[in-house]
Amino acid sequence: MEPVAILLATAAALLSVIATYLAIEAKDLLVATVFSAVQSTAYALMYYILMAPDIVLVYVPVSVGLLPAVTILLIKKTERYER
Amino acid sequence: MISLLLVILGLTLIAIGVFFDFVGALGLLRLPNFYTRLHAATAGAIGGAVVPMLGASLLALGAEYLGPQRFFLAGAAFASSILLMILAQAGSHALARATYISQGAPLEPIEYDALRERGRGGS
Amino acid sequence: MELEYLVSTVLTILIPFYLTSFLLYIIRVVKGPTLSDRVLAVDSLGYDLAAFMVVLSVLLKAPLMIVSALALALWVYALDIYVAKYLEAREMGG
């Protein structure tokens, strides 16, 4: 494995931790959904670096496509800001 | 000879794409308003994603050390660039129209608002 | 063989610029004042990450890994449409 790949995987892992903390701390639930999308994008880059493009092909539609769709539908039915 | 020419052309296009990417990111960070940031983001999407994919397509056609699978790489990169050229501006327009209708961002450094006279959203 | 050396050298030089622009996008995602700024920054981040995946697939000499770039670009676009639909539906109904 090349050193460039190890550096990129480390940066993506750090970004996913930061995005998860911000998604927990956010009071606006739509902003939390956006941070969740950032976290799944970082995971997609990590799976790509670790030479698993088939897992990216399954993980990205579920975590960037379906999960924000269901979450935004739920926020539309209830309310946007957390109390 | 032709492969060296294709590789140099592809590397030049990828370098131009990196320049547009950097300029788009800098504009997204420094511009004062949402609607001006939209311009920088669209420049970063078209110039920073479509142009490097076309460059990678040409590069993969020229790079013979990749084996016969390089034609797959060239075709997939070309299809990605064409789809992204259609989709990026559609997404930016949808987001700008939704933000203007719902008044979700301040219009602060503004001189003339033509959409206000024609009605909400200008549809 | 010298063609391979040229390609890998130039692409390795270009990687830090990509990382710097990703960092600038992430700063805008974290501190964006409104929701639309964050969604726009995530959108641009996804598109440029797809382009970076294409470049990385040439650099790592694995041509079959390019299929994930197309999937990432298309599904990040879907997030944009979801948020736009939510923002419009509250004013216009439906």
PDB file of C-alpha atoms in Angstrom:
ATOM      1  CA  MET A   1       0.000   0.000   0.000  1.00  0.00           C
ATOM      2  CA  GLU A   2       1.316   3.369  -0.972  1.00  0.00           C
ATOM      3  CA  PRO A   3       1.987   6.137   1.605  1.00  0.00           C
ATOM      4  CA  VAL A   4      -0.362   8.489  -0.266  1.00  0.00           C
ATOM      5  CA  ALA A   5      -3.206   6.040   0.302  1.00  0.00           C
ATOM      6  CA  ILE A   6      -2.485   5.729   4.030  1.00  0.00           C
ATOM      7  CA  LEU A   7      -2.403   9.544   4.396  1.00  0.00           C
ATOM      8  CA  LEU A   8      -5.731   9.920   2.572  1.00  0.00           C
ATOM      9  CA  ALA A   9      -7.412   7.195   4.635  1.00  0.00           C
ATOM     10  CA  THR A  10      -6.246   8.867   7.861  1.00  0.00           C
ATOM     11  CA  ALA A  11      -7.582  12.270   6.749  1.00  0.00           C
ATOM     12  CA  ALA A  12     -10.946  10.747   5.818  1.00  0.00           C
ATOM     13  CA  ALA A  13     -11.203   8.969   9.189  1.00  0.00           C
ATOM     14  CA  LEU A  14     -10.501  12.219  11.084  1.00  0.00           C
ATOM     15  CA  LEU A  15     -13.118  14.030   8.971  1.00  0.00           C
ATOM     16  CA  SER A  16     -15.726  11.356   9.726  1.00  0.00           C
ATOM     17  CA  VAL A  17     -15.149  11.702  13.498  1.00  0.00           C
ATOM     18  CA  ILE A  18     -15.488  15.521  13.326  1.00  0.00           C
ATOM     19  CA  ALA A  19     -18.651  15.291  11.198  1.00  0.00           C
ATOM     20  CA  THR A  20     -20.242  12.800  13.582  1.00  0.00           C
ATOM     21  CA  TYR A  21     -19.589  15.067  16.602  1.00  0.00           C
ATOM     22  CA  LEU A  22     -21.077  18.079  14.770  1.00  0.00           C
ATOM     23  CA  ALA A  23     -24.117  16.043  13.712  1.00  0.00           C
ATOM     24  CA  ILE A  24     -24.767  15.121  17.346  1.00  0.00           C
ATOM     25  CA  GLU A  25     -24.326  18.707  18.567  1.00  0.00           C
ATOM     26  CA  ALA A  26     -26.514  20.432  15.937  1.00  0.00           C
ATOM     27  CA  LYS A  27     -29.887  21.823  17.033  1.00  0.00           C
ATOM     28  CA  ASP A  28     -31.277  22.180  13.516  1.00  0.00           C
ATOM     29  CA  LEU A  29     -32.124  18.656  12.363  1.00  0.00           C
ATOM     30  CA  LEU A  30     -31.634  19.423   8.652  1.00  0.00           C
ATOM     31  CA  VAL A  31     -28.076  20.566   9.438  1.00  0.00           C
ATOM     32  CA  ALA A  32     -27.565  17.286  11.289  1.00  0.00           C
ATOM     33  CA  THR A  33     -28.720  15.459   8.156  1.00  0.00           C
ATOM     34  CA  VAL A  34     -26.179  17.393   6.061  1.00  0.00           C
ATOM     35  CA  PHE A  35     -23.381  16.494   8.513  1.00  0.00           C
ATOM     36  CA  SER A  36     -24.467  12.861   8.309  1.00  0.00           C
ATOM     37  CA  ALA A  37     -24.063  13.100   4.524  1.00  0.00           C
ATOM     38  CA  VAL A  38     -20.533  14.489   5.031  1.00  0.00           C
ATOM     39  CA  GLN A  39     -19.719  11.540   7.293  1.00  0.00           C
ATOM     40  CA  SER A  40     -20.937   9.016   4.735  1.00  0.00           C
ATOM     41  CA  THR A  41     -18.964  10.783   1.994  1.00  0.00           C
ATOM     42  CA  ALA A  42     -15.808  10.419   4.099  1.00  0.00           C
ATOM     43  CA  TYR A  43     -16.604   6.729   4.604  1.00  0.00           C
ATOM     44  CA  ALA A  44     -17.021   6.360   0.830  1.00  0.00           C
ATOM     45  CA  LEU A  45     -13.525   7.798   0.337  1.00  0.00           C
ATOM     46  CA  MET A  46     -12.149   5.402   2.976  1.00  0.00           C
ATOM     47  CA  TYR A  47     -13.719   2.341   1.343  1.00  0.00           C
ATOM     48  CA  TYR A  48     -12.385   3.562  -1.999  1.00  0.00           C
ATOM     49  CA  ILE A  49      -8.842   3.925  -0.643  1.00  0.00           C
ATOM     50  CA  LEU A  50      -9.009   0.449   0.907  1.00  0.00           C
ATOM     51  CA  MET A  51      -9.684  -0.986  -2.609  1.00  0.00           C
ATOM     52  CA  ALA A  52     -13.331  -1.955  -2.100  1.00  0.00           C
ATOM     53  CA  PRO A  53     -15.335  -0.200  -4.853  1.00  0.00           C
ATOM     54  CA  ASP A  54     -18.201  -2.700  -4.640  1.00  0.00           C
ATOM     55  CA  ILE A  55     -18.875  -1.688  -1.027  1.00  0.00           C
ATOM     56  CA  VAL A  56     -18.844   1.966  -2.119  1.00  0.00           C
ATOM     57  CA  LEU A  57     -21.385   1.068  -4.784  1.00  0.00           C
ATOM     58  CA  VAL A  58     -23.720  -0.338  -2.101  1.00  0.00           C
ATOM     59  CA  TYR A  59     -22.924   2.088   0.746  1.00  0.00           C
ATOM     60  CA  VAL A  60     -23.339   5.373  -1.134  1.00  0.00           C
ATOM     61  CA  PRO A  61     -26.975   4.893  -2.313  1.00  0.00           C
ATOM     62  CA  VAL A  62     -28.045   3.731   1.135  1.00  0.00           C
ATOM     63  CA  SER A  63     -26.216   6.363   3.160  1.00  0.00           C
ATOM     64  CA  VAL A  64     -26.269   9.424   0.884  1.00  0.00           C
ATOM     65  CA  GLY A  65     -29.487   8.656  -0.996  1.00  0.00           C
ATOM     66  CA  LEU A  66     -31.974   6.729   1.123  1.00  0.00           C
ATOM     67  CA  LEU A  67     -31.121   7.829   4.685  1.00  0.00           C
ATOM     68  CA  PRO A  68     -31.431  11.628   4.070  1.00  0.00           C
ATOM     69  CA  ALA A  69     -34.629  11.023   2.067  1.00  0.00           C
ATOM     70  CA  VAL A  70     -36.280   9.160   4.948  1.00  0.00           C
ATOM     71  CA  THR A  71     -34.931  11.641   7.525  1.00  0.00           C
ATOM     72  CA  ILE A  72     -36.143  14.726   5.608  1.00  0.00           C
ATOM     73  CA  LEU A  73     -39.553  13.095   5.117  1.00  0.00           C
ATOM     74  CA  LEU A  74     -39.699  12.524   8.892  1.00  0.00           C
ATOM     75  CA  ILE A  75     -38.655  16.137   9.627  1.00  0.00           C
ATOM     76  CA  LYS A  76     -41.346  17.390   7.266  1.00  0.00           C
ATOM     77  CA  LYS A  77     -43.992  15.408   9.155  1.00  0.00           C
ATOM     78  CA  THR A  78     -42.862  16.613  12.606  1.00  0.00           C
ATOM     79  CA  GLU A  79     -40.808  19.758  13.353  1.00  0.00           C
ATOM     80  CA  ARG A  80     -37.438  21.139  12.334  1.00  0.00           C
ATOM     81  CA  TYR A  81     -35.754  22.438  15.491  1.00  0.00           C
ATOM     82  CA  GLU A  82     -34.787  20.292  18.450  1.00  0.00           C
ATOM     83  CA  ARG A  83     -35.958  21.511  21.851  1.00  0.00           C
TER      84      ARG A  83
ATOM     85  CA  MET B   1       3.937   9.479 -30.276  1.00  0.00           C
ATOM     86  CA  ILE B   2       0.151   9.842 -30.255  1.00  0.00           C
ATOM     87  CA  SER B   3      -0.004   8.269 -26.799  1.00  0.00           C
ATOM     88  CA  LEU B   4       2.482  10.812 -25.435  1.00  0.00           C
ATOM     89  CA  LEU B   5       0.401  13.608 -26.951  1.00  0.00           C
ATOM     90  CA  LEU B   6      -2.800  12.230 -25.367  1.00  0.00           C
ATOM     91  CA  VAL B   7      -1.101  11.879 -21.972  1.00  0.00           C
ATOM     92  CA  ILE B   8       0.229  15.446 -22.035  1.00  0.00           C
ATOM     93  CA  LEU B   9      -3.181  16.802 -23.077  1.00  0.00           C
ATOM     94  CA  GLY B  10      -4.884  14.827 -20.289  1.00  0.00           C
ATOM     95  CA  LEU B  11      -2.432  16.017 -17.651  1.00  0.00           C
ATOM     96  CA  THR B  12      -2.942  19.614 -18.796  1.00  0.00           C
ATOM     97  CA  LEU B  13      -6.716  19.282 -18.480  1.00  0.00           C
ATOM     98  CA  ILE B  14      -6.369  17.740 -14.989  1.00  0.00           C
ATOM     99  CA  ALA B  15      -4.103  20.625 -13.928  1.00  0.00           C
ATOM    100  CA  ILE B  16      -6.657  23.167 -15.224  1.00  0.00           C
ATOM    101  CA  GLY B  17      -9.322  21.319 -13.243  1.00  0.00           C
ATOM    102  CA  VAL B  18      -7.264  21.511 -10.048  1.00  0.00           C
ATOM    103  CA  PHE B  19      -6.859  25.269 -10.577  1.00  0.00           C
ATOM    104  CA  PHE B  20     -10.632  25.716 -10.989  1.00  0.00           C
ATOM    105  CA  ASP B  21     -11.261  23.541  -7.946  1.00  0.00           C
ATOM    106  CA  PHE B  22      -8.970  25.684  -5.791  1.00  0.00           C
ATOM    107  CA  VAL B  23     -10.491  28.926  -7.086  1.00  0.00           C
ATOM    108  CA  GLY B  24     -14.007  27.612  -6.478  1.00  0.00           C
ATOM    109  CA  ALA B  25     -13.173  26.600  -2.912  1.00  0.00           C
ATOM    110  CA  LEU B  26     -11.543  29.967  -2.212  1.00  0.00           C
ATOM    111  CA  GLY B  27     -14.530  31.834  -3.632  1.00  0.00           C
ATOM    112  CA  LEU B  28     -16.934  29.703  -1.631  1.00  0.00           C
ATOM    113  CA  LEU B  29     -15.044  30.660   1.507  1.00  0.00           C
ATOM    114  CA  ARG B  30     -14.514  34.385   0.810  1.00  0.00           C
ATOM    115  CA  LEU B  31     -17.586  35.728  -1.012  1.00  0.00           C
ATOM    116  CA  PRO B  32     -20.113  37.622   1.157  1.00  0.00           C
ATOM    117  CA  ASN B  33     -23.503  36.239   0.146  1.00  0.00           C
ATOM    118  CA  PHE B  34     -25.264  32.975  -0.657  1.00  0.00           C
ATOM    119  CA  TYR B  35     -26.104  33.991  -4.214  1.00  0.00           C
ATOM    120  CA  THR B  36     -22.541  35.027  -4.968  1.00  0.00           C
ATOM    121  CA  ARG B  37     -21.236  31.834  -3.385  1.00  0.00           C
ATOM    122  CA  LEU B  38     -23.495  29.978  -5.804  1.00  0.00           C
ATOM    123  CA  HIS B  39     -21.434  31.345  -8.687  1.00  0.00           C
ATOM    124  CA  ALA B  40     -18.193  30.120  -7.122  1.00  0.00           C
ATOM    125  CA  ALA B  41     -19.662  26.698  -6.363  1.00  0.00           C
ATOM    126  CA  THR B  42     -20.898  26.237  -9.932  1.00  0.00           C
ATOM    127  CA  ALA B  43     -17.471  27.241 -11.270  1.00  0.00           C
ATOM    128  CA  GLY B  44     -15.950  24.671  -8.920  1.00  0.00           C
ATOM    129  CA  ALA B  45     -18.369  21.983 -10.065  1.00  0.00           C
ATOM    130  CA  ILE B  46     -18.143  22.521 -13.835  1.00  0.00           C
ATOM    131  CA  GLY B  47     -14.504  23.540 -14.138  1.00  0.00           C
ATOM    132  CA  GLY B  48     -13.316  21.395 -11.253  1.00  0.00           C
ATOM    133  CA  ALA B  49     -15.142  18.130 -11.948  1.00  0.00           C
ATOM    134  CA  VAL B  50     -16.139  17.990 -15.627  1.00  0.00           C
ATOM    135  CA  VAL B  51     -12.792  19.128 -17.071  1.00  0.00           C
ATOM    136  CA  PRO B  52     -10.597  16.702 -15.005  1.00  0.00           C
ATOM    137  CA  MET B  53     -12.884  13.811 -15.945  1.00  0.00           C
ATOM    138  CA  LEU B  54     -12.472  14.627 -19.653  1.00  0.00           C
ATOM    139  CA  GLY B  55      -8.727  14.921 -19.029  1.00  0.00           C
ATOM    140  CA  ALA B  56      -8.652  11.543 -17.255  1.00  0.00           C
ATOM    141  CA  SER B  57     -10.540  10.031 -20.197  1.00  0.00           C
ATOM    142  CA  LEU B  58      -7.908  11.269 -22.671  1.00  0.00           C
ATOM    143  CA  LEU B  59      -5.119  10.245 -20.277  1.00  0.00           C
ATOM    144  CA  ALA B  60      -6.507   6.720 -19.971  1.00  0.00           C
ATOM    145  CA  LEU B  61      -6.722   6.391 -23.758  1.00  0.00           C
ATOM    146  CA  GLY B  62      -3.068   7.300 -24.015  1.00  0.00           C
ATOM    147  CA  ALA B  63      -1.618   5.399 -21.032  1.00  0.00           C
ATOM    148  CA  GLU B  64      -0.788   1.987 -22.463  1.00  0.00           C
ATOM    149  CA  TYR B  65       0.703   0.536 -19.283  1.00  0.00           C
ATOM    150  CA  LEU B  66      -2.798   0.170 -17.767  1.00  0.00           C
ATOM    151  CA  GLY B  67      -3.653  -2.815 -19.987  1.00  0.00           C
ATOM    152  CA  PRO B  68      -6.862  -3.348 -21.978  1.00  0.00           C
ATOM    153  CA  GLN B  69      -9.039  -2.169 -19.066  1.00  0.00           C
ATOM    154  CA  ARG B  70      -8.095   1.434 -19.841  1.00  0.00           C
ATOM    155  CA  PHE B  71     -10.901   1.665 -22.399  1.00  0.00           C
ATOM    156  CA  PHE B  72     -13.384   0.948 -19.609  1.00  0.00           C
ATOM    157  CA  LEU B  73     -11.818   3.765 -17.550  1.00  0.00           C
ATOM    158  CA  ALA B  74     -11.999   6.171 -20.492  1.00  0.00           C
ATOM    159  CA  GLY B  75     -15.650   5.398 -21.237  1.00  0.00           C
ATOM    160  CA  ALA B  76     -16.758   5.609 -17.593  1.00  0.00           C
ATOM    161  CA  ALA B  77     -14.940   8.920 -17.088  1.00  0.00           C
ATOM    162  CA  PHE B  78     -16.497  10.373 -20.251  1.00  0.00           C
ATOM    163  CA  ALA B  79     -20.017   9.260 -19.204  1.00  0.00           C
ATOM    164  CA  SER B  80     -19.481  10.712 -15.706  1.00  0.00           C
ATOM    165  CA  SER B  81     -18.374  14.057 -17.120  1.00  0.00           C
ATOM    166  CA  ILE B  82     -21.368  14.337 -19.478  1.00  0.00           C
ATOM    167  CA  LEU B  83     -23.869  13.412 -16.734  1.00  0.00           C
ATOM    168  CA  LEU B  84     -22.244  15.826 -14.284  1.00  0.00           C
ATOM    169  CA  MET B  85     -22.323  18.630 -16.855  1.00  0.00           C
ATOM    170  CA  ILE B  86     -26.104  18.198 -17.053  1.00  0.00           C
ATOM    171  CA  LEU B  87     -26.741  17.675 -13.334  1.00  0.00           C
ATOM    172  CA  ALA B  88     -24.580  20.278 -11.552  1.00  0.00           C
ATOM    173  CA  GLN B  89     -26.315  23.345 -12.913  1.00  0.00           C
ATOM    174  CA  ALA B  90     -29.763  21.791 -12.454  1.00  0.00           C
ATOM    175  CA  GLY B  91     -29.019  21.204  -8.778  1.00  0.00           C
ATOM    176  CA  SER B  92     -27.650  24.717  -8.291  1.00  0.00           C
ATOM    177  CA  HIS B  93     -30.701  26.258  -9.938  1.00  0.00           C
ATOM    178  CA  ALA B  94     -33.113  24.186  -7.843  1.00  0.00           C
ATOM    179  CA  LEU B  95     -31.329  25.184  -4.628  1.00  0.00           C
ATOM    180  CA  ALA B  96     -31.195  28.887  -5.574  1.00  0.00           C
ATOM    181  CA  ARG B  97     -34.894  28.983  -6.489  1.00  0.00           C
ATOM    182  CA  ALA B  98     -35.918  27.200  -3.281  1.00  0.00           C
ATOM    183  CA  THR B  99     -33.773  29.545  -1.197  1.00  0.00           C
ATOM    184  CA  TYR B 100     -35.215  32.639  -2.862  1.00  0.00           C
ATOM    185  CA  ILE B 101     -38.805  31.476  -2.472  1.00  0.00           C
ATOM    186  CA  SER B 102     -38.455  30.459   1.181  1.00  0.00           C
ATOM    187  CA  GLN B 103     -36.279  33.537   1.982  1.00  0.00           C
ATOM    188  CA  GLY B 104     -33.680  31.312   3.614  1.00  0.00           C
ATOM    189  CA  ALA B 105     -30.617  33.508   2.977  1.00  0.00           C
ATOM    190  CA  PRO B 106     -30.081  37.283   3.335  1.00  0.00           C
ATOM    191  CA  LEU B 107     -29.964  39.332   0.126  1.00  0.00           C
ATOM    192  CA  GLU B 108     -27.629  41.853   1.747  1.00  0.00           C
ATOM    193  CA  PRO B 109     -25.193  43.335  -0.854  1.00  0.00           C
ATOM    194  CA  ILE B 110     -27.864  43.885  -3.507  1.00  0.00           C
ATOM    195  CA  GLU B 111     -28.555  46.720  -5.949  1.00  0.00           C
ATOM    196  CA  TYR B 112     -31.586  45.644  -7.947  1.00  0.00           C
ATOM    197  CA  ASP B 113     -34.023  42.770  -7.409  1.00  0.00           C
ATOM    198  CA  ALA B 114     -35.791  41.963 -10.671  1.00  0.00           C
ATOM    199  CA  LEU B 115     -37.570  38.895  -9.327  1.00  0.00           C
ATOM    200  CA  ARG B 116     -39.460  40.901  -6.714  1.00  0.00           C
ATOM    201  CA  GLU B 117     -41.304  42.860  -9.388  1.00  0.00           C
ATOM    202  CA  ARG B 118     -42.358  39.813 -11.378  1.00  0.00           C
ATOM    203  CA  GLY B 119     -43.759  38.013  -8.353  1.00  0.00           C
ATOM    204  CA  ARG B 120     -42.538  35.269  -6.063  1.00  0.00           C
ATOM    205  CA  GLY B 121     -39.880  33.046  -7.602  1.00  0.00           C
ATOM    206  CA  GLY B 122     -40.352  34.499 -11.056  1.00  0.00           C
ATOM    207  CA  SER B 123     -42.112  31.440 -12.380  1.00  0.00           C
TER     208      SER B 123
ATOM    209  CA  MET C   1       7.942   3.023 -18.640  1.00  0.00           C
ATOM    210  CA  GLU C   2       8.852   6.716 -18.695  1.00  0.00           C
ATOM    211  CA  LEU C   3       5.206   7.490 -19.526  1.00  0.00           C
ATOM    212  CA  GLU C   4       4.169   5.818 -16.253  1.00  0.00           C
ATOM    213  CA  TYR C   5       6.791   7.821 -14.354  1.00  0.00           C
ATOM    214  CA  LEU C   6       5.544  11.100 -15.883  1.00  0.00           C
ATOM    215  CA  VAL C   7       1.893  10.393 -15.040  1.00  0.00           C
ATOM    216  CA  SER C   8       2.534   9.277 -11.459  1.00  0.00           C
ATOM    217  CA  THR C   9       4.860  12.229 -10.756  1.00  0.00           C
ATOM    218  CA  VAL C  10       2.443  14.895 -12.021  1.00  0.00           C
ATOM    219  CA  LEU C  11      -0.584  13.368 -10.288  1.00  0.00           C
ATOM    220  CA  THR C  12       1.299  13.012  -6.987  1.00  0.00           C
ATOM    221  CA  ILE C  13       2.237  16.699  -7.198  1.00  0.00           C
ATOM    222  CA  LEU C  14      -1.427  17.630  -7.756  1.00  0.00           C
ATOM    223  CA  ILE C  15      -2.801  15.753  -4.701  1.00  0.00           C
ATOM    224  CA  PRO C  16      -2.021  18.451  -2.017  1.00  0.00           C
ATOM    225  CA  PHE C  17      -4.005  21.054  -3.971  1.00  0.00           C
ATOM    226  CA  TYR C  18      -7.006  18.732  -3.951  1.00  0.00           C
ATOM    227  CA  LEU C  19      -6.629  18.224  -0.197  1.00  0.00           C
ATOM    228  CA  THR C  20      -6.397  21.992   0.387  1.00  0.00           C
ATOM    229  CA  SER C  21      -9.578  22.680  -1.550  1.00  0.00           C
ATOM    230  CA  PHE C  22     -11.377  19.876   0.320  1.00  0.00           C
ATOM    231  CA  LEU C  23     -10.307  21.532   3.579  1.00  0.00           C
ATOM    232  CA  LEU C  24     -11.727  24.890   2.398  1.00  0.00           C
ATOM    233  CA  TYR C  25     -15.033  23.233   1.459  1.00  0.00           C
ATOM    234  CA  ILE C  26     -15.214  21.559   4.887  1.00  0.00           C
ATOM    235  CA  ILE C  27     -14.590  24.914   6.625  1.00  0.00           C
ATOM    236  CA  ARG C  28     -17.573  26.349   4.713  1.00  0.00           C
ATOM    237  CA  VAL C  29     -19.677  23.307   5.673  1.00  0.00           C
ATOM    238  CA  VAL C  30     -18.846  23.747   9.363  1.00  0.00           C
ATOM    239  CA  LYS C  31     -19.310  27.518   9.666  1.00  0.00           C
ATOM    240  CA  GLY C  32     -21.941  28.230   6.988  1.00  0.00           C
ATOM    241  CA  PRO C  33     -24.521  30.697   8.336  1.00  0.00           C
ATOM    242  CA  THR C  34     -27.586  29.235   6.619  1.00  0.00           C
ATOM    243  CA  LEU C  35     -28.683  25.756   5.583  1.00  0.00           C
ATOM    244  CA  SER C  36     -28.323  26.487   1.849  1.00  0.00           C
ATOM    245  CA  ASP C  37     -24.626  27.315   2.208  1.00  0.00           C
ATOM    246  CA  ARG C  38     -23.957  23.974   3.870  1.00  0.00           C
ATOM    247  CA  VAL C  39     -25.902  22.026   1.250  1.00  0.00           C
ATOM    248  CA  LEU C  40     -24.089  23.867  -1.558  1.00  0.00           C
ATOM    249  CA  ALA C  41     -20.701  23.139   0.004  1.00  0.00           C
ATOM    250  CA  VAL C  42     -21.549  19.441   0.449  1.00  0.00           C
ATOM    251  CA  ASP C  43     -22.669  19.355  -3.176  1.00  0.00           C
ATOM    252  CA  SER C  44     -19.396  20.819  -4.446  1.00  0.00           C
ATOM    253  CA  LEU C  45     -17.441  18.540  -2.090  1.00  0.00           C
ATOM    254  CA  GLY C  46     -19.161  15.478  -3.545  1.00  0.00           C
ATOM    255  CA  TYR C  47     -18.554  16.496  -7.159  1.00  0.00           C
ATOM    256  CA  ASP C  48     -14.892  17.238  -6.571  1.00  0.00           C
ATOM    257  CA  LEU C  49     -14.499  14.025  -4.593  1.00  0.00           C
ATOM    258  CA  ALA C  50     -15.849  12.142  -7.629  1.00  0.00           C
ATOM    259  CA  ALA C  51     -13.254  13.852  -9.840  1.00  0.00           C
ATOM    260  CA  PHE C  52     -10.577  13.021  -7.250  1.00  0.00           C
ATOM    261  CA  MET C  53     -11.661   9.367  -7.327  1.00  0.00           C
ATOM    262  CA  VAL C  54     -11.183   9.329 -11.127  1.00  0.00           C
ATOM    263  CA  VAL C  55      -7.682  10.808 -10.764  1.00  0.00           C
ATOM    264  CA  LEU C  56      -6.843   8.366  -7.960  1.00  0.00           C
ATOM    265  CA  SER C  57      -7.996   5.430 -10.049  1.00  0.00           C
ATOM    266  CA  VAL C  58      -5.436   6.421 -12.701  1.00  0.00           C
ATOM    267  CA  LEU C  59      -2.755   6.929 -10.056  1.00  0.00           C
ATOM    268  CA  LEU C  60      -3.290   3.616  -8.233  1.00  0.00           C
ATOM    269  CA  LYS C  61      -3.418   1.677 -11.574  1.00  0.00           C
ATOM    270  CA  ALA C  62      -6.821   0.121 -10.796  1.00  0.00           C
ATOM    271  CA  PRO C  63      -9.149   0.993 -13.707  1.00  0.00           C
ATOM    272  CA  LEU C  64     -12.129  -1.031 -12.446  1.00  0.00           C
ATOM    273  CA  MET C  65     -12.426   1.174  -9.341  1.00  0.00           C
ATOM    274  CA  ILE C  66     -13.911   4.053 -11.329  1.00  0.00           C
ATOM    275  CA  VAL C  67     -17.526   2.869 -11.040  1.00  0.00           C
ATOM    276  CA  SER C  68     -17.916   4.397  -7.558  1.00  0.00           C
ATOM    277  CA  ALA C  69     -17.257   7.927  -8.890  1.00  0.00           C
ATOM    278  CA  LEU C  70     -20.397   7.891 -11.040  1.00  0.00           C
ATOM    279  CA  ALA C  71     -22.527   6.572  -8.145  1.00  0.00           C
ATOM    280  CA  LEU C  72     -21.196   9.221  -5.730  1.00  0.00           C
ATOM    281  CA  ALA C  73     -21.817  12.103  -8.170  1.00  0.00           C
ATOM    282  CA  LEU C  74     -25.380  11.014  -8.912  1.00  0.00           C
ATOM    283  CA  TRP C  75     -26.410  10.435  -5.285  1.00  0.00           C
ATOM    284  CA  VAL C  76     -24.915  13.661  -3.946  1.00  0.00           C
ATOM    285  CA  TYR C  77     -27.087  15.431  -6.521  1.00  0.00           C
ATOM    286  CA  ALA C  78     -30.122  13.687  -4.968  1.00  0.00           C
ATOM    287  CA  LEU C  79     -29.388  15.284  -1.548  1.00  0.00           C
ATOM    288  CA  ASP C  80     -29.557  18.704  -3.206  1.00  0.00           C
ATOM    289  CA  ILE C  81     -32.995  17.981  -4.667  1.00  0.00           C
ATOM    290  CA  TYR C  82     -34.336  16.700  -1.311  1.00  0.00           C
ATOM    291  CA  VAL C  83     -33.416  19.893   0.540  1.00  0.00           C
ATOM    292  CA  ALA C  84     -34.754  22.112  -2.275  1.00  0.00           C
ATOM    293  CA  LYS C  85     -38.026  20.191  -2.226  1.00  0.00           C
ATOM    294  CA  TYR C  86     -38.299  20.638   1.549  1.00  0.00           C
ATOM    295  CA  LEU C  87     -37.635  24.385   1.367  1.00  0.00           C
ATOM    296  CA  GLU C  88     -40.153  24.905  -1.443  1.00  0.00           C
ATOM    297  CA  ALA C  89     -42.883  22.685  -0.028  1.00  0.00           C
ATOM    298  CA  ARG C  90     -43.249  24.751   3.127  1.00  0.00           C
ATOM    299  CA  GLU C  91     -44.192  27.850   1.119  1.00  0.00           C
ATOM    300  CA  MET C  92     -46.090  26.393  -1.797  1.00  0.00           C
ATOM    301  CA  GLY C  93     -47.703  23.328  -0.262  1.00  0.00           C
ATOM    302  CA  GLY C  94     -47.484  19.760  -1.476  1.00  0.00           C
TER     303      GLY C  94
END
